[in-house]
PDB file of C-alpha atoms in Angstrom:
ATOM      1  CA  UNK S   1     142.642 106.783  85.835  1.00  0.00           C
ATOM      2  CA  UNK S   2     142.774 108.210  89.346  1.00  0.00           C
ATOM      3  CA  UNK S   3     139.580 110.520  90.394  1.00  0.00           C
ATOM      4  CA  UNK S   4     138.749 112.758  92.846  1.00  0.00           C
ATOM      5  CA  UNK S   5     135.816 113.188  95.297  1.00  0.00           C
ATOM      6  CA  UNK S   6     135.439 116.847  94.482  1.00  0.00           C
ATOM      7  CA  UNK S   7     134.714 119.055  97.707  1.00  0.00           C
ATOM      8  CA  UNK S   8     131.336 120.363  99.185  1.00  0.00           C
ATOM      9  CA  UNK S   9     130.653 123.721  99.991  1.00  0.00           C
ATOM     10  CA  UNK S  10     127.848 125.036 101.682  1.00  0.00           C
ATOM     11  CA  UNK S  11     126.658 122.306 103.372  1.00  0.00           C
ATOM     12  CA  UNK S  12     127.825 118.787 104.238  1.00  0.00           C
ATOM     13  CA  UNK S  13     124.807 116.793 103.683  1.00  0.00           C
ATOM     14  CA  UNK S  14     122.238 116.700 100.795  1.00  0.00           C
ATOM     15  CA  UNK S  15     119.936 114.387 101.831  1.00  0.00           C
ATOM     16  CA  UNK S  16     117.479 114.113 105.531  1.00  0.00           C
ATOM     17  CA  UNK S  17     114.873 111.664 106.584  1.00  0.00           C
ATOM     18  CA  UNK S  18     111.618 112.707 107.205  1.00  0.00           C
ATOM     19  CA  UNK S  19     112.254 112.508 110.901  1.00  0.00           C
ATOM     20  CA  UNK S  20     115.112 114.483 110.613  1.00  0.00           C
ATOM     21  CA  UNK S  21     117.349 111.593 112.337  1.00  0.00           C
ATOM     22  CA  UNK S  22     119.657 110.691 109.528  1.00  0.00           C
ATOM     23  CA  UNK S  23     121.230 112.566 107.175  1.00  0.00           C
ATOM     24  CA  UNK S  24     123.830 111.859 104.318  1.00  0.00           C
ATOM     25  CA  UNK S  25     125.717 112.711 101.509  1.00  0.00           C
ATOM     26  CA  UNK S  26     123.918 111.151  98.690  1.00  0.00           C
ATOM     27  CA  UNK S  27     125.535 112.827  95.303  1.00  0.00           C
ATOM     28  CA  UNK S  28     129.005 112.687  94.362  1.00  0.00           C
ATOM     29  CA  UNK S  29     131.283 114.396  91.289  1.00  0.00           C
ATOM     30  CA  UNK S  30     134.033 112.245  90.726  1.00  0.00           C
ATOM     31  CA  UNK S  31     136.495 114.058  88.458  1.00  0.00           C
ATOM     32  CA  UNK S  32     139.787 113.505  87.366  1.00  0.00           C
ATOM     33  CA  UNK S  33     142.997 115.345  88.298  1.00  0.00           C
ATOM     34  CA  UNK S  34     143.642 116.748  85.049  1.00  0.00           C
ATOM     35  CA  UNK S  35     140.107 118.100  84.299  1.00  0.00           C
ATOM     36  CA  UNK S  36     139.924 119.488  87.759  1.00  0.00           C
ATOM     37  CA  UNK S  37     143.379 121.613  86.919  1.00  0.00           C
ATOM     38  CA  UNK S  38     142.365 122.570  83.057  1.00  0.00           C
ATOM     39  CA  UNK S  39     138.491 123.705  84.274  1.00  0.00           C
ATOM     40  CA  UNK S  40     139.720 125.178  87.320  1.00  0.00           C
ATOM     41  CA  UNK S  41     136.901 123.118  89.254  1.00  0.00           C
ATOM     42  CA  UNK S  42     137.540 124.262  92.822  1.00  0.00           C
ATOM     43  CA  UNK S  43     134.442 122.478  94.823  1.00  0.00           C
ATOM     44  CA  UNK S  44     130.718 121.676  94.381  1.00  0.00           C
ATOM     45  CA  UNK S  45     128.053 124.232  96.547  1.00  0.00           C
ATOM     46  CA  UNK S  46     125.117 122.379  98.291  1.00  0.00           C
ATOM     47  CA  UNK S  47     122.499 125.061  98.301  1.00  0.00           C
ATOM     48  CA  UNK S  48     119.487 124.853 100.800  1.00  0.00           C
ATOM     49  CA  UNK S  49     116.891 122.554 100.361  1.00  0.00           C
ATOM     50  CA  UNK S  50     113.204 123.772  99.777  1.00  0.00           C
ATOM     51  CA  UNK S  51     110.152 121.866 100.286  1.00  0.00           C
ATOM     52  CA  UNK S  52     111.862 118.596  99.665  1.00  0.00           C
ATOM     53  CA  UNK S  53     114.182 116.218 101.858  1.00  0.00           C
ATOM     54  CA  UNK S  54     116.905 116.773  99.265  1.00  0.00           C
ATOM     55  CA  UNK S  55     119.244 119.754  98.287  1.00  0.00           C
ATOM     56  CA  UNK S  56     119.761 120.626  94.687  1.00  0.00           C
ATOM     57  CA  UNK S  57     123.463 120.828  94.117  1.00  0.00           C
ATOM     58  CA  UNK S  58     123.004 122.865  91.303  1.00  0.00           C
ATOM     59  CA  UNK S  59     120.894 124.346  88.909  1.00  0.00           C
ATOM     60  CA  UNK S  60     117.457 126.008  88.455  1.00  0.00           C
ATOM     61  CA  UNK S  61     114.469 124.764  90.983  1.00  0.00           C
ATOM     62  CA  UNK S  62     112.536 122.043  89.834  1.00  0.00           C
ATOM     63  CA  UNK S  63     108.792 122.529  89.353  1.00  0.00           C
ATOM     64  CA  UNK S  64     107.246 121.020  92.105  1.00  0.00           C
ATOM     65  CA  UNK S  65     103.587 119.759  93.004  1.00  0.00           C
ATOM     66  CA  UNK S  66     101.729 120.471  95.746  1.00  0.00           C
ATOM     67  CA  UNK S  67      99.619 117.647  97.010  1.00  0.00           C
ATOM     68  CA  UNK S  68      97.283 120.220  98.390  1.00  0.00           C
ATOM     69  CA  UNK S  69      96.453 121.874  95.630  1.00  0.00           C
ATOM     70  CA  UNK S  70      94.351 118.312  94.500  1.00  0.00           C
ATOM     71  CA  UNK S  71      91.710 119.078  97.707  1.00  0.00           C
ATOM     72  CA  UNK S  72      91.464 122.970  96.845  1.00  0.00           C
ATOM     73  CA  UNK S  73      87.790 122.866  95.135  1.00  0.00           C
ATOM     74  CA  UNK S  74      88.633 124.656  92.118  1.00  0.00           C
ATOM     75  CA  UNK S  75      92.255 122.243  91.084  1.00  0.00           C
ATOM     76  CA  UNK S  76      90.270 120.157  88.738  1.00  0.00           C
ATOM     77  CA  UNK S  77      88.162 122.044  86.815  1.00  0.00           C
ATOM     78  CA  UNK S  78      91.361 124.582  86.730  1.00  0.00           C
ATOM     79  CA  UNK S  79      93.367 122.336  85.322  1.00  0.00           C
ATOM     80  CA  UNK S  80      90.596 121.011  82.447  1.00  0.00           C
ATOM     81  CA  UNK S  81      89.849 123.946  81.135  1.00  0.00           C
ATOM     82  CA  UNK S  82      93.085 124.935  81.055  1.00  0.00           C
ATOM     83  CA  UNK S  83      93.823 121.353  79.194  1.00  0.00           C
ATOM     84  CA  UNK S  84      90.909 121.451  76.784  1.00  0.00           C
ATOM     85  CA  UNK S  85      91.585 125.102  75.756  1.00  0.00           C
ATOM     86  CA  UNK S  86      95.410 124.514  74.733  1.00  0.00           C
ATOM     87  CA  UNK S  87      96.187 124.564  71.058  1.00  0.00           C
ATOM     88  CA  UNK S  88      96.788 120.826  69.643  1.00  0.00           C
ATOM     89  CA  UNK S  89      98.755 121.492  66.343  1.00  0.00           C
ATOM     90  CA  UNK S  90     101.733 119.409  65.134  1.00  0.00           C
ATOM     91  CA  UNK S  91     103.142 115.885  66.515  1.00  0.00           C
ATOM     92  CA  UNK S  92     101.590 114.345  69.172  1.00  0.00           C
ATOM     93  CA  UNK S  93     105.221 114.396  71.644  1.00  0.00           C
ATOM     94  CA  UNK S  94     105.414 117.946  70.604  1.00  0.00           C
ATOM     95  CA  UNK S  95     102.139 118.669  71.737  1.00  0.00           C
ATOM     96  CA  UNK S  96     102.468 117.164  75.208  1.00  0.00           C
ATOM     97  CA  UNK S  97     105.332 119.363  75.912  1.00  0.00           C
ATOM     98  CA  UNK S  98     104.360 122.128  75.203  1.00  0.00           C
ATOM     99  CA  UNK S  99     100.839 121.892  76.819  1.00  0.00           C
ATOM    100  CA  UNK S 100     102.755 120.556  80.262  1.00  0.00           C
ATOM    101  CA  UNK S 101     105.315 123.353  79.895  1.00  0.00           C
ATOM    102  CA  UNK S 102     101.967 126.020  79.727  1.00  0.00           C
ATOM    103  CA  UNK S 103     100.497 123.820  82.458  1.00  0.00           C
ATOM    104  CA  UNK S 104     103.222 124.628  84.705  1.00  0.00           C
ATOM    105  CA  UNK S 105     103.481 128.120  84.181  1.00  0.00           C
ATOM    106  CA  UNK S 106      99.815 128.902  84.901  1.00  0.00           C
ATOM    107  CA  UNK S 107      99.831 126.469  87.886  1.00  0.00           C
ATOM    108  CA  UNK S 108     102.676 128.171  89.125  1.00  0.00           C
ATOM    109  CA  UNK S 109     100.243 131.845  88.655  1.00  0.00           C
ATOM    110  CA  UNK S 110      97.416 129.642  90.846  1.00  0.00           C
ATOM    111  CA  UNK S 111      99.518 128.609  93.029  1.00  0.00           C
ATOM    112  CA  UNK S 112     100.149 132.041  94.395  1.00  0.00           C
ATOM    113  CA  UNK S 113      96.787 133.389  93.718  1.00  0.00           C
ATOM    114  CA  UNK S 114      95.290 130.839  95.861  1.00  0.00           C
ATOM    115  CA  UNK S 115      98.263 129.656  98.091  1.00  0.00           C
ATOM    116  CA  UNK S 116     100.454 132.686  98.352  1.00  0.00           C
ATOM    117  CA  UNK S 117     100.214 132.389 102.348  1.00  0.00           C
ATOM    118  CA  UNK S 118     101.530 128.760 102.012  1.00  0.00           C
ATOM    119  CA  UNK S 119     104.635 130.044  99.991  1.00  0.00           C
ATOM    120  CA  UNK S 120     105.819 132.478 102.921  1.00  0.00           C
ATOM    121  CA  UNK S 121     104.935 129.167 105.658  1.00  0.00           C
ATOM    122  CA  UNK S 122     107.171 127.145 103.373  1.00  0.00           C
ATOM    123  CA  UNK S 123     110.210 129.651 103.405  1.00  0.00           C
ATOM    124  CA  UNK S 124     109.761 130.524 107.254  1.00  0.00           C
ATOM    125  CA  UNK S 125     110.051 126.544 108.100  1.00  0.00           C
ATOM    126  CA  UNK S 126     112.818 126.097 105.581  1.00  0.00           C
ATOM    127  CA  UNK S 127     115.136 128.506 107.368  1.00  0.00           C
ATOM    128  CA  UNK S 128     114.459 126.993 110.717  1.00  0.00           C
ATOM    129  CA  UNK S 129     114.966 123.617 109.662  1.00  0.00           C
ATOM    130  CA  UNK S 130     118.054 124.803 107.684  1.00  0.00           C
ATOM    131  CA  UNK S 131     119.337 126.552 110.774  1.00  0.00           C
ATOM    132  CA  UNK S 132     118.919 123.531 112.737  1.00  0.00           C
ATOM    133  CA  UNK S 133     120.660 120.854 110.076  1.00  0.00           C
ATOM    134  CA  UNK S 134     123.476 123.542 109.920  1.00  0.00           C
ATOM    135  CA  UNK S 135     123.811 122.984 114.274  1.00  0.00           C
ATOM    136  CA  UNK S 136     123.140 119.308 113.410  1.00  0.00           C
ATOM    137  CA  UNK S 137     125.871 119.097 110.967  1.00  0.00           C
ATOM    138  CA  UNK S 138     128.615 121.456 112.328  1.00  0.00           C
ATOM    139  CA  UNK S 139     128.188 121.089 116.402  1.00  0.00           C
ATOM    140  CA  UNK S 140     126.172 117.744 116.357  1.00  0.00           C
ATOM    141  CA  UNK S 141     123.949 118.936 119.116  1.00  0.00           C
ATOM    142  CA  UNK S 142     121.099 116.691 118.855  1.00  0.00           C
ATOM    143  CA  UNK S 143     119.043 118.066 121.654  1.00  0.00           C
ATOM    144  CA  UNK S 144     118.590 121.195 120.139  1.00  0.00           C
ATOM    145  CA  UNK S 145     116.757 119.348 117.378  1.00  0.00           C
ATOM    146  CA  UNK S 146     114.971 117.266 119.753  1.00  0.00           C
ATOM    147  CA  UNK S 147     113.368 120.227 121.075  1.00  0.00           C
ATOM    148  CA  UNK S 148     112.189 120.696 117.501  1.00  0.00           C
ATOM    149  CA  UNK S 149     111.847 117.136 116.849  1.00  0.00           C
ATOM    150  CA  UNK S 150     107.830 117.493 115.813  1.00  0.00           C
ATOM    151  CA  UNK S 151     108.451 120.856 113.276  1.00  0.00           C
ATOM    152  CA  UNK S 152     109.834 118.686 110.450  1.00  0.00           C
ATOM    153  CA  UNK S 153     107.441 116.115 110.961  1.00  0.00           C
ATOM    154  CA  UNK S 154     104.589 118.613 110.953  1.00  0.00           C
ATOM    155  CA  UNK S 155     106.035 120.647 108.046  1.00  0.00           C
ATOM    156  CA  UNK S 156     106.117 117.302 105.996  1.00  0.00           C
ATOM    157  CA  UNK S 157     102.247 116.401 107.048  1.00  0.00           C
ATOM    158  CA  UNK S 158     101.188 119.945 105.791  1.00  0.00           C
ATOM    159  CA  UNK S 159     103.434 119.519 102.233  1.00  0.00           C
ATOM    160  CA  UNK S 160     101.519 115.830 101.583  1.00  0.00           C
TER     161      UNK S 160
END
């Protein structure tokens, strides 16, 4: 069976180093012919990354953690009491998930009670270092990311 390497939209590459030098296409849909014509597949959109050095091709945003939420003072004892004051009825794999799925939620709540500056930071740098993969990837010019050479770099330090 023949298949096809389905288009990108949006951008051209997925994934970036950390430095920002090297860049590539990491995910691939491989489809046939005839369910590309009967499901009227027409391309796959590459939407902007966010905090990590991968895009999400599709689908919701991933939960993600924060490394600096672990030195904020009041993470621990946050999260224990939080823990410790979950309900614990029924199978122990049911339990789990449901007490991470709460955990997320309210971490998500503390995260922009305590953080809600570091949101906005993240979103600014995002769009700059989107607008500058977008040069990278369309015109190639490489010095105009040289001249920001340090932002991803720093942008990464503050994330981990």
């Amino acid at each position: 069976m023949e298949v096809i390497d389905v288009p990108v939209t949006g951008k051209n590459f997925i994934w970036f180093s950390v430095d920002g030098k090297a860049m590539s296409r990491l995910d691939r849909f491989l489809l046939s012919k005839g369910f590309i014509d009967k499901s009227g597949v027409s391309g796959q959109w590459v939407s902007d990354r966010d905090i990590s050095n991968h895009c999400p091709v599709w689908g919701p945003k991933p939960f993600k953690f924060n490394n600096c939420w672990l030195e904020h003072v009041e993470f621990n004892r946050f999260v224990e009491d939080l823990w410790v004051n979950m309900p614990s009825k029924g199978k122990k794999a049911f339990v789990l998930k449901e007490k991470l799925k709460r955990l997320k939620e309210a971490l998500k709540g503390w995260n922009k009670e305590v953080f809600g500056v570091l949101d906005m930071n993240i979103e600014s740098t995002v769009k700059e270092l989107t607008e500058v993969e977008g040069l990278l990837a369309s015109d190639g010019l490489v010095s105009d990311f040289m001249d920001r050479g340090g932002l991803q770099k720093n942008f990464w330090d503050q994330l981990h």
